[in-house]
mmCIF file of C-alpha atoms in Angstrom:
data_model
loop_
_atom_site.group_PDB
_atom_site.id
_atom_site.type_symbol
_atom_site.label_atom_id
_atom_site.label_comp_id
_atom_site.label_asym_id
_atom_site.label_seq_id
_atom_site.Cartn_x
_atom_site.Cartn_y
_atom_site.Cartn_z
ATOM 1 C CA MET A 6 -1.908 171.829 46.350
ATOM 2 C CA GLY A 7 -3.225 175.366 45.937
ATOM 3 C CA ARG A 8 -2.458 178.601 47.758
ATOM 4 C CA ARG A 9 -3.653 182.166 48.116
ATOM 5 C CA PHE A 10 -7.079 181.825 46.534
ATOM 6 C CA SER A 11 -9.808 183.661 48.442
ATOM 7 C CA GLY A 12 -13.466 183.377 47.524
ATOM 8 C CA ARG A 13 -13.492 186.957 46.183
ATOM 9 C CA TRP A 14 -10.076 186.684 44.556
ATOM 10 C CA LEU A 15 -10.975 183.320 43.057
ATOM 11 C CA VAL A 16 -13.985 184.909 41.344
ATOM 12 C CA ARG A 17 -11.730 187.597 39.927
ATOM 13 C CA LEU A 18 -9.167 185.012 38.828
ATOM 14 C CA LEU A 19 -11.748 182.867 37.141
ATOM 15 C CA GLY A 20 -13.290 185.898 35.469
ATOM 16 C CA ALA A 21 -9.889 187.064 34.271
ATOM 17 C CA SER A 22 -9.201 183.591 32.957
ATOM 18 C CA VAL A 23 -12.366 183.548 30.884
ATOM 19 C CA LEU A 24 -11.696 187.016 29.506
ATOM 20 C CA SER A 25 -8.096 186.157 28.661
ATOM 21 C CA VAL A 26 -9.068 182.963 26.883
ATOM 22 C CA ALA A 27 -11.718 184.865 24.955
ATOM 23 C CA GLY A 28 -9.091 187.412 24.031
ATOM 24 C CA ALA A 29 -6.881 184.630 22.761
ATOM 25 C CA ALA A 30 -9.505 183.739 20.184
ATOM 26 C CA ALA A 31 -9.278 187.234 18.750
ATOM 27 C CA THR A 32 -5.489 187.402 18.599
ATOM 28 C CA ALA A 33 -4.403 183.821 17.954
ATOM 29 C CA ALA A 34 -5.151 181.554 15.036
ATOM 30 C CA PRO A 35 -8.086 179.318 16.060
ATOM 31 C CA LEU A 36 -7.493 175.643 16.562
ATOM 32 C CA GLN A 37 -8.798 173.345 13.871
ATOM 33 C CA LEU A 38 -12.079 171.708 14.913
ATOM 34 C CA ALA A 39 -13.094 168.608 12.986
ATOM 35 C CA MET A 40 -16.124 167.651 15.050
ATOM 36 C CA LEU A 41 -18.728 164.983 14.498
ATOM 37 C CA THR A 42 -22.280 165.656 15.660
ATOM 38 C CA PRO A 43 -22.850 163.673 18.860
ATOM 39 C CA ARG A 44 -26.147 162.003 19.570
ATOM 40 C CA ALA A 45 -28.419 164.332 21.540
ATOM 41 C CA GLY A 46 -28.492 163.928 25.312
ATOM 42 C CA PRO A 47 -25.801 161.299 25.962
ATOM 43 C CA SER A 48 -25.888 159.582 29.346
ATOM 44 C CA ASP A 49 -22.787 159.343 31.517
ATOM 45 C CA SER A 50 -22.243 155.723 30.421
ATOM 46 C CA ALA A 51 -21.749 154.498 26.885
ATOM 47 C CA GLY A 52 -22.969 151.016 27.730
ATOM 48 C CA PHE A 53 -19.637 149.462 26.727
ATOM 49 C CA SER A 54 -15.971 150.137 27.433
ATOM 50 C CA VAL A 55 -12.998 151.010 25.235
ATOM 51 C CA ARG A 56 -9.268 150.683 25.850
ATOM 52 C CA TRP A 57 -6.717 153.085 24.360
ATOM 53 C CA GLY A 58 -3.103 153.618 25.324
ATOM 54 C CA ALA A 59 -2.848 153.039 29.077
ATOM 55 C CA GLU A 60 -6.496 153.970 29.681
ATOM 56 C CA HIS A 61 -9.915 152.370 29.586
ATOM 57 C CA SER A 62 -13.369 153.791 30.177
ATOM 58 C CA ALA A 63 -17.085 153.185 29.805
ATOM 59 C CA LEU A 64 -17.947 156.898 29.962
ATOM 60 C CA ALA A 65 -19.968 158.391 27.123
ATOM 61 C CA ILE A 66 -17.318 161.129 26.673
ATOM 62 C CA ASN A 67 -13.572 160.705 27.161
ATOM 63 C CA PRO A 68 -10.312 162.612 26.610
ATOM 64 C CA LEU A 69 -7.774 161.336 24.123
ATOM 65 C CA ILE A 70 -4.458 163.183 23.889
ATOM 66 C CA ALA A 71 -1.986 162.554 21.087
ATOM 67 C CA ALA A 72 1.081 164.046 19.454
ATOM 68 C CA PRO A 73 0.831 165.097 15.793
ATOM 69 C CA GLY A 74 0.887 161.967 13.632
ATOM 70 C CA GLU A 75 0.881 159.626 16.627
ATOM 71 C CA ARG A 76 -0.663 156.201 16.132
ATOM 72 C CA LEU A 77 -3.059 155.033 18.836
ATOM 73 C CA VAL A 78 -4.833 151.695 19.115
ATOM 74 C CA LEU A 79 -8.430 151.608 20.368
ATOM 75 C CA LYS A 80 -10.263 148.408 21.232
ATOM 76 C CA ALA A 81 -13.874 148.042 22.345
ATOM 77 C CA ASP A 82 -14.719 145.325 24.851
ATOM 78 C CA SER A 83 -17.252 143.342 22.855
ATOM 79 C CA ARG A 84 -19.486 140.326 23.215
ATOM 80 C CA THR A 85 -19.810 137.727 20.499
ATOM 81 C CA GLY A 86 -21.853 139.180 17.673
ATOM 82 C CA ASP A 87 -21.401 142.841 18.610
ATOM 83 C CA ARG A 88 -20.646 145.090 15.663
ATOM 84 C CA PHE A 89 -18.646 148.300 16.110
ATOM 85 C CA ALA A 90 -17.473 151.178 13.939
ATOM 86 C CA LEU A 91 -14.964 153.968 14.595
ATOM 87 C CA ASP A 92 -15.700 157.284 12.909
ATOM 88 C CA ALA A 93 -13.026 159.988 12.940
ATOM 89 C CA GLY A 94 -13.438 163.674 12.181
ATOM 90 C CA ALA A 95 -9.820 163.812 11.033
ATOM 91 C CA GLY A 96 -6.767 161.614 10.816
ATOM 92 C CA THR A 97 -6.879 158.099 9.402
ATOM 93 C CA VAL A 98 -8.465 154.910 10.730
ATOM 94 C CA GLN A 99 -7.224 151.383 10.064
ATOM 95 C CA ARG A 100 -9.478 148.517 11.152
ATOM 96 C CA LEU A 101 -7.541 145.787 12.942
ATOM 97 C CA GLY A 102 -10.525 143.638 13.933
ATOM 98 C CA PRO A 103 -14.295 143.706 14.511
ATOM 99 C CA ALA A 104 -13.862 146.089 17.471
ATOM 100 C CA HIS A 105 -10.208 147.073 17.083
ATOM 101 C CA TRP A 106 -8.658 150.041 15.219
ATOM 102 C CA ARG A 107 -5.517 152.093 14.782
ATOM 103 C CA TRP A 108 -6.095 155.845 14.583
ATOM 104 C CA THR A 109 -3.323 158.049 13.206
ATOM 105 C CA ALA A 110 -3.686 161.562 14.595
ATOM 106 C CA PRO A 111 -3.649 164.529 12.206
ATOM 107 C CA GLY A 112 -0.312 166.233 11.704
ATOM 108 C CA ARG A 113 -1.729 169.564 12.827
ATOM 109 C CA PRO A 114 -2.308 170.388 16.513
ATOM 110 C CA GLY A 115 -5.955 170.964 17.327
ATOM 111 C CA ALA A 116 -9.186 169.529 18.679
ATOM 112 C CA TYR A 117 -10.999 166.704 16.921
ATOM 113 C CA THR A 118 -13.656 164.091 17.640
ATOM 114 C CA LEU A 119 -13.658 160.317 17.425
ATOM 115 C CA GLU A 120 -16.786 158.251 17.912
ATOM 116 C CA VAL A 121 -17.106 154.520 18.566
ATOM 117 C CA ALA A 122 -20.568 153.217 17.688
ATOM 118 C CA ARG A 123 -22.031 149.825 18.489
ATOM 119 C CA GLY A 124 -24.534 148.239 16.131
ATOM 120 C CA ASP A 125 -27.447 148.775 18.548
ATOM 121 C CA GLY A 126 -26.863 152.556 18.569
ATOM 122 C CA ALA A 127 -24.778 152.859 21.751
ATOM 123 C CA ARG A 128 -21.984 155.401 21.261
ATOM 124 C CA MET A 129 -18.816 156.643 22.924
ATOM 125 C CA ARG A 130 -17.296 159.986 22.002
ATOM 126 C CA PHE A 131 -13.646 161.033 22.369
ATOM 127 C CA THR A 132 -12.521 164.641 22.521
ATOM 128 C CA ALA A 133 -9.203 164.103 20.739
ATOM 129 C CA LEU A 134 -6.625 166.799 21.481
ATOM 130 C CA VAL A 135 -3.500 166.882 19.318
ATOM 131 C CA THR A 136 -0.740 168.682 21.161
ATOM 132 C CA THR A 137 1.851 171.257 20.179
ATOM 133 C CA PRO A 138 5.227 169.525 20.763
ATOM 134 C CA ARG A 139 7.467 170.707 23.574
ATOM 135 C CA GLN A 140 10.222 171.279 21.002
ATOM 136 C CA ALA A 141 8.296 174.328 19.766
ATOM 137 C CA MET A 142 9.166 176.162 23.002
ATOM 138 C CA ARG A 143 11.716 178.940 22.792
ATOM 139 C CA GLY A 144 13.223 180.441 25.927
ATOM 140 C CA GLY A 145 10.428 179.087 28.097
ATOM 141 C CA MET A 146 7.777 180.526 25.742
ATOM 142 C CA LEU A 147 5.343 178.642 23.522
ATOM 143 C CA ASN A 148 3.903 180.853 20.772
ATOM 144 C CA GLY A 149 4.039 183.841 23.111
ATOM 145 C CA TYR A 150 2.699 182.004 26.179
ATOM 146 C CA LEU A 151 5.053 181.947 29.161
ATOM 147 C CA ILE A 152 5.515 178.428 30.489
ATOM 148 C CA GLY A 153 8.959 178.716 32.057
ATOM 149 C CA ASN A 154 11.508 176.017 32.740
ATOM 150 C CA TYR A 155 10.618 172.680 34.248
ATOM 151 C CA PRO A 156 12.612 171.669 37.338
ATOM 152 C CA GLN A 157 15.040 168.798 36.924
ATOM 153 C CA HIS A 158 14.408 166.127 39.539
ATOM 154 C CA PRO A 159 17.704 164.895 41.056
ATOM 155 C CA ALA A 160 16.551 161.261 40.916
ATOM 156 C CA GLY A 161 15.449 161.600 37.300
ATOM 157 C CA GLN A 162 12.146 159.841 38.001
ATOM 158 C CA ALA A 163 9.837 159.389 35.018
ATOM 159 C CA ILE A 164 6.868 161.027 36.795
ATOM 160 C CA TYR A 165 8.843 164.291 36.860
ATOM 161 C CA ARG A 166 9.649 164.291 33.160
ATOM 162 C CA GLN A 167 8.432 167.473 31.515
ATOM 163 C CA PRO A 168 5.372 167.117 29.282
ATOM 164 C CA ASP A 169 5.969 166.042 25.693
ATOM 165 C CA GLY A 170 3.357 168.459 24.377
ATOM 166 C CA PHE A 171 0.811 171.116 25.290
ATOM 167 C CA ILE A 172 -2.845 171.614 24.343
ATOM 168 C CA GLU A 173 -3.755 175.012 22.908
ATOM 169 C CA VAL A 174 -6.938 176.469 24.421
ATOM 170 C CA ASN A 175 -9.149 179.264 23.115
ATOM 171 C CA THR A 176 -12.692 180.403 23.856
ATOM 172 C CA ARG A 177 -14.252 177.637 21.749
ATOM 173 C CA THR A 178 -12.079 174.737 22.785
ATOM 174 C CA ALA A 179 -12.361 175.742 26.458
ATOM 175 C CA GLU A 180 -15.964 174.497 26.264
ATOM 176 C CA LEU A 181 -15.057 171.087 24.892
ATOM 177 C CA PRO A 182 -16.091 168.219 27.200
ATOM 178 C CA LEU A 183 -13.341 165.936 28.426
ATOM 179 C CA THR A 184 -15.810 163.753 30.318
ATOM 180 C CA PRO A 185 -19.576 164.078 30.900
ATOM 181 C CA ARG A 186 -19.018 166.575 33.765
ATOM 182 C CA LEU A 187 -15.657 168.230 33.056
ATOM 183 C CA LYS A 188 -14.498 170.677 30.371
ATOM 184 C CA LEU A 189 -11.071 171.490 28.991
ATOM 185 C CA GLY A 190 -11.230 175.132 30.120
ATOM 186 C CA GLN A 191 -11.455 174.102 33.781
ATOM 187 C CA PHE A 192 -7.802 173.019 33.714
ATOM 188 C CA VAL A 193 -6.299 176.225 32.257
ATOM 189 C CA CYS A 194 -3.582 177.875 34.344
ATOM 190 C CA LYS A 195 -4.808 181.041 36.075
ATOM 191 C CA GLN A 196 -1.774 183.155 35.197
ATOM 192 C CA ASP A 197 -2.270 186.361 33.223
ATOM 193 C CA ALA A 198 -1.728 185.923 29.506
ATOM 194 C CA ARG A 199 -2.384 187.607 26.181
ATOM 195 C CA GLY A 200 -2.974 185.477 23.134
ATOM 196 C CA ALA A 201 -2.930 181.694 23.056
ATOM 197 C CA ARG A 202 -2.938 179.615 26.243
ATOM 198 C CA TYR A 203 -1.516 176.117 26.618
ATOM 199 C CA VAL A 204 -2.281 173.295 29.022
ATOM 200 C CA ALA A 205 -0.407 170.134 29.975
ATOM 201 C CA LEU A 206 -2.919 167.418 30.799
ATOM 202 C CA ARG A 207 -2.838 163.674 31.313
ATOM 203 C CA GLU A 208 -5.992 161.769 30.426
ATOM 204 C CA ARG A 209 -6.054 159.911 33.722
ATOM 205 C CA LEU A 210 -6.763 163.065 35.749
ATOM 206 C CA PRO A 211 -10.245 163.900 34.354
ATOM 207 C CA LEU A 212 -11.066 160.176 34.361
ATOM 208 C CA ALA A 213 -10.138 160.037 38.061
ATOM 209 C CA LEU A 214 -12.219 163.111 38.869
ATOM 210 C CA GLU A 215 -15.232 161.534 37.147
ATOM 211 C CA ALA A 216 -14.654 158.364 39.157
ATOM 212 C CA ALA A 217 -14.476 160.464 42.334
ATOM 213 C CA LEU A 218 -17.818 162.079 41.487
ATOM 214 C CA ASP A 219 -19.329 158.606 41.164
ATOM 215 C CA ARG A 220 -17.917 157.698 44.585
ATOM 216 C CA PHE A 221 -19.375 160.873 46.075
ATOM 217 C CA ALA A 222 -22.795 159.968 44.640
ATOM 218 C CA ARG A 223 -22.623 156.507 46.235
ATOM 219 C CA ALA A 224 -21.988 158.256 49.563
ATOM 220 C CA GLY A 225 -25.034 160.495 49.093
ATOM 221 C CA ILE A 226 -23.298 163.565 47.641
ATOM 222 C CA ALA A 227 -24.967 164.016 44.260
ATOM 223 C CA ALA A 228 -22.683 166.638 42.708
ATOM 224 C CA SER A 229 -23.338 167.690 39.115
ATOM 225 C CA GLY A 230 -19.672 168.587 38.716
ATOM 226 C CA LEU A 231 -16.577 169.941 40.438
ATOM 227 C CA THR A 232 -15.163 173.456 40.744
ATOM 228 C CA VAL A 233 -11.469 173.360 39.846
ATOM 229 C CA ILE A 234 -9.513 175.977 41.780
ATOM 230 C CA SER A 235 -6.218 174.958 40.254
ATOM 231 C CA GLY A 236 -5.569 172.482 37.459
ATOM 232 C CA TYR A 237 -2.501 172.924 35.280
ATOM 233 C CA ARG A 238 0.146 175.361 36.472
ATOM 234 C CA THR A 239 3.053 176.488 34.388
ATOM 235 C CA PRO A 240 6.395 176.262 36.224
ATOM 236 C CA HIS A 241 6.475 180.078 36.021
ATOM 237 C CA TYR A 242 3.104 180.422 37.771
ATOM 238 C CA ASN A 243 3.899 177.700 40.293
ATOM 239 C CA ARG A 244 6.967 179.663 41.393
ATOM 240 C CA GLN A 245 4.858 182.812 41.679
ATOM 241 C CA LEU A 246 2.550 180.967 44.080
ATOM 242 C CA GLY A 247 5.507 179.782 46.128
ATOM 243 C CA ASP A 248 4.355 176.175 45.924
ATOM 244 C CA THR A 249 6.612 173.140 46.158
ATOM 245 C CA ARG A 250 9.158 172.943 43.353
ATOM 246 C CA PHE A 251 7.891 169.599 42.044
ATOM 247 C CA SER A 252 4.159 170.265 42.377
ATOM 248 C CA ARG A 253 2.169 167.742 40.342
ATOM 249 C CA HIS A 254 0.097 170.585 38.906
ATOM 250 C CA GLN A 255 2.977 171.355 36.539
ATOM 251 C CA PHE A 256 2.785 167.892 35.005
ATOM 252 C CA GLY A 257 -0.914 167.874 34.159
ATOM 253 C CA ASP A 258 -2.100 165.218 36.589
ATOM 254 C CA ALA A 259 -3.278 167.236 39.613
ATOM 255 C CA ALA A 260 -6.313 169.332 40.513
ATOM 256 C CA ASP A 261 -7.555 171.223 43.569
ATOM 257 C CA VAL A 262 -11.334 170.862 43.622
ATOM 258 C CA PHE A 263 -14.457 171.377 45.682
ATOM 259 C CA VAL A 264 -18.191 170.714 45.422
ATOM 260 C CA ASP A 265 -20.255 173.887 44.959
ATOM 261 C CA GLU A 266 -23.813 173.025 43.978
ATOM 262 C CA ASN A 267 -25.263 176.298 45.290
ATOM 263 C CA GLY A 268 -22.796 178.415 43.290
ATOM 264 C CA ASP A 269 -21.535 180.604 46.141
ATOM 265 C CA GLY A 270 -17.853 180.039 45.315
ATOM 266 C CA VAL A 271 -16.972 177.899 48.344
ATOM 267 C CA MET A 272 -17.287 174.264 49.369
ATOM 268 C CA ASP A 273 -20.847 173.222 50.228
ATOM 269 C CA ASP A 274 -21.726 172.156 53.767
ATOM 270 C CA LEU A 275 -21.476 168.496 52.831
ATOM 271 C CA ASN A 276 -21.472 167.083 56.360
ATOM 272 C CA ALA A 277 -24.476 169.228 57.368
ATOM 273 C CA ASP A 278 -22.825 170.654 60.487
ATOM 274 C CA GLY A 279 -23.782 174.237 59.626
ATOM 275 C CA ARG A 280 -20.220 175.219 58.720
ATOM 276 C CA HIS A 281 -18.125 175.494 55.568
ATOM 277 C CA ASP A 282 -14.823 174.200 56.856
ATOM 278 C CA VAL A 283 -12.174 171.532 56.557
ATOM 279 C CA GLY A 284 -14.674 168.936 57.768
ATOM 280 C CA ASP A 285 -16.347 169.074 54.350
ATOM 281 C CA ALA A 286 -13.006 168.587 52.581
ATOM 282 C CA ARG A 287 -12.155 165.718 54.934
ATOM 283 C CA LEU A 288 -15.447 164.044 54.038
ATOM 284 C CA LEU A 289 -14.466 164.032 50.354
ATOM 285 C CA PHE A 290 -10.939 162.949 51.280
ATOM 286 C CA GLY A 291 -12.305 159.976 53.220
ATOM 287 C CA ILE A 292 -14.510 158.836 50.339
ATOM 288 C CA VAL A 293 -11.654 158.888 47.833
ATOM 289 C CA ASP A 294 -9.165 157.401 50.285
ATOM 290 C CA ALA A 295 -11.520 154.479 50.977
ATOM 291 C CA ALA A 296 -11.819 153.847 47.221
ATOM 292 C CA GLN A 297 -8.106 152.984 47.194
ATOM 293 C CA ALA A 298 -9.008 149.528 48.546
ATOM 294 C CA ASP A 299 -10.983 148.693 45.394
ATOM 295 C CA ALA A 300 -9.221 147.112 42.434
ATOM 296 C CA ASP A 301 -10.996 149.370 39.937
ATOM 297 C CA TRP A 302 -9.483 152.449 41.629
ATOM 298 C CA GLN A 303 -5.862 151.279 41.634
ATOM 299 C CA ARG A 304 -4.985 152.993 38.355
ATOM 300 C CA PHE A 305 -5.950 156.341 39.932
ATOM 301 C CA THR A 306 -3.445 155.955 42.777
ATOM 302 C CA GLY A 307 -1.786 159.230 43.685
ATOM 303 C CA GLY A 308 -1.727 162.170 46.050
ATOM 304 C CA LEU A 309 -4.657 163.216 48.216
ATOM 305 C CA SER A 310 -5.063 165.930 50.834
ATOM 306 C CA ALA A 311 -7.801 168.027 52.462
ATOM 307 C CA TYR A 312 -7.158 171.752 52.906
ATOM 308 C CA PRO A 313 -8.979 174.088 55.288
ATOM 309 C CA PRO A 314 -10.341 177.511 54.377
ATOM 310 C CA ASN A 315 -8.229 180.553 55.204
ATOM 311 C CA ALA A 316 -8.161 184.256 54.380
ATOM 312 C CA TYR A 317 -7.555 183.465 50.702
ATOM 313 C CA HIS A 318 -9.728 180.462 49.806
ATOM 314 C CA GLY A 319 -12.378 178.035 50.988
ATOM 315 C CA ALA A 320 -11.813 174.375 51.820
ATOM 316 C CA PHE A 321 -10.807 172.059 48.970
ATOM 317 C CA VAL A 322 -9.326 168.664 48.176
ATOM 318 C CA HIS A 323 -6.129 168.061 46.216
ATOM 319 C CA LEU A 324 -6.190 164.944 44.040
ATOM 320 C CA ASP A 325 -3.466 163.748 41.691
ATOM 321 C CA THR A 326 -2.716 160.578 39.755
ATOM 322 C CA ARG A 327 1.073 160.421 40.123
ATOM 323 C CA GLY A 328 0.996 156.619 40.329
ATOM 324 C CA VAL A 329 2.210 156.249 43.925
ATOM 325 C CA LYS A 330 0.156 156.789 47.065
ATOM 326 C CA ALA A 331 0.852 160.065 48.878
ATOM 327 C CA ARG A 332 -1.064 161.631 51.779
ATOM 328 C CA TRP A 333 -0.343 164.820 53.700
#
């Protein structure tokens, strides 16, 4: 959930965020970029699907998050006779089968690219983000960036375990695509910072938001993307907002979003009633909630809520992928 974001203040917050990230590039060592050149003009679909870790996708661009030196297995869903190759900008690749590989992530945190290519030219690109381990934190700080202390859940549930690592973001990596319509910089915490910024992010969140955009399109809402009011929040910033102690935003699997095709900083009048109000957020809520009945949406199960506009922000929808259904 998000609080205290007005249209005017949101513009200032977003502007400050961009300036602060740009400043980080000048004061912090840049992340290593080992990027392959993607094919020009990729479509949203790769034309085939790939499985990695607990995820699978047929999108042309996908997030892949790994710890330094972590080994990840990728497998393309192939038909008889299909030929595939995995090209990596960094790290090492071991072929396990005709469409099956083990990628060992580089030992250095940073942003890299993997590309799976089918023999007929179809391609899938991964923005591979190697994290800085949580163990590098000192006194709630990570290389000068204030994260704070994660709350300890009394039940010790796995979904409340603090992130194992954090993604460093600067002015260049902020522009990296996670999916065809979402960028890494959209999930940066809005707190003031000097120097490097860090983000906790779970791959399933941007994949779910892309799936939601597809559902909106089926319902006649052809959005080119989503405005993210609030993505990752450090525990420090979450306390400043006065939000719930165990907000999913702290764990990298929640986002407060709205559709803004006309660029005015608030939710579009999606239900065409002449107003920009909670009715527009409820329309999006209903589309995503209905998707829960479909088997292909089950992996995106999580929290969902529609919020009305107030003196601080316009209407928006909260979506998270906590793994259990929650509505409020």
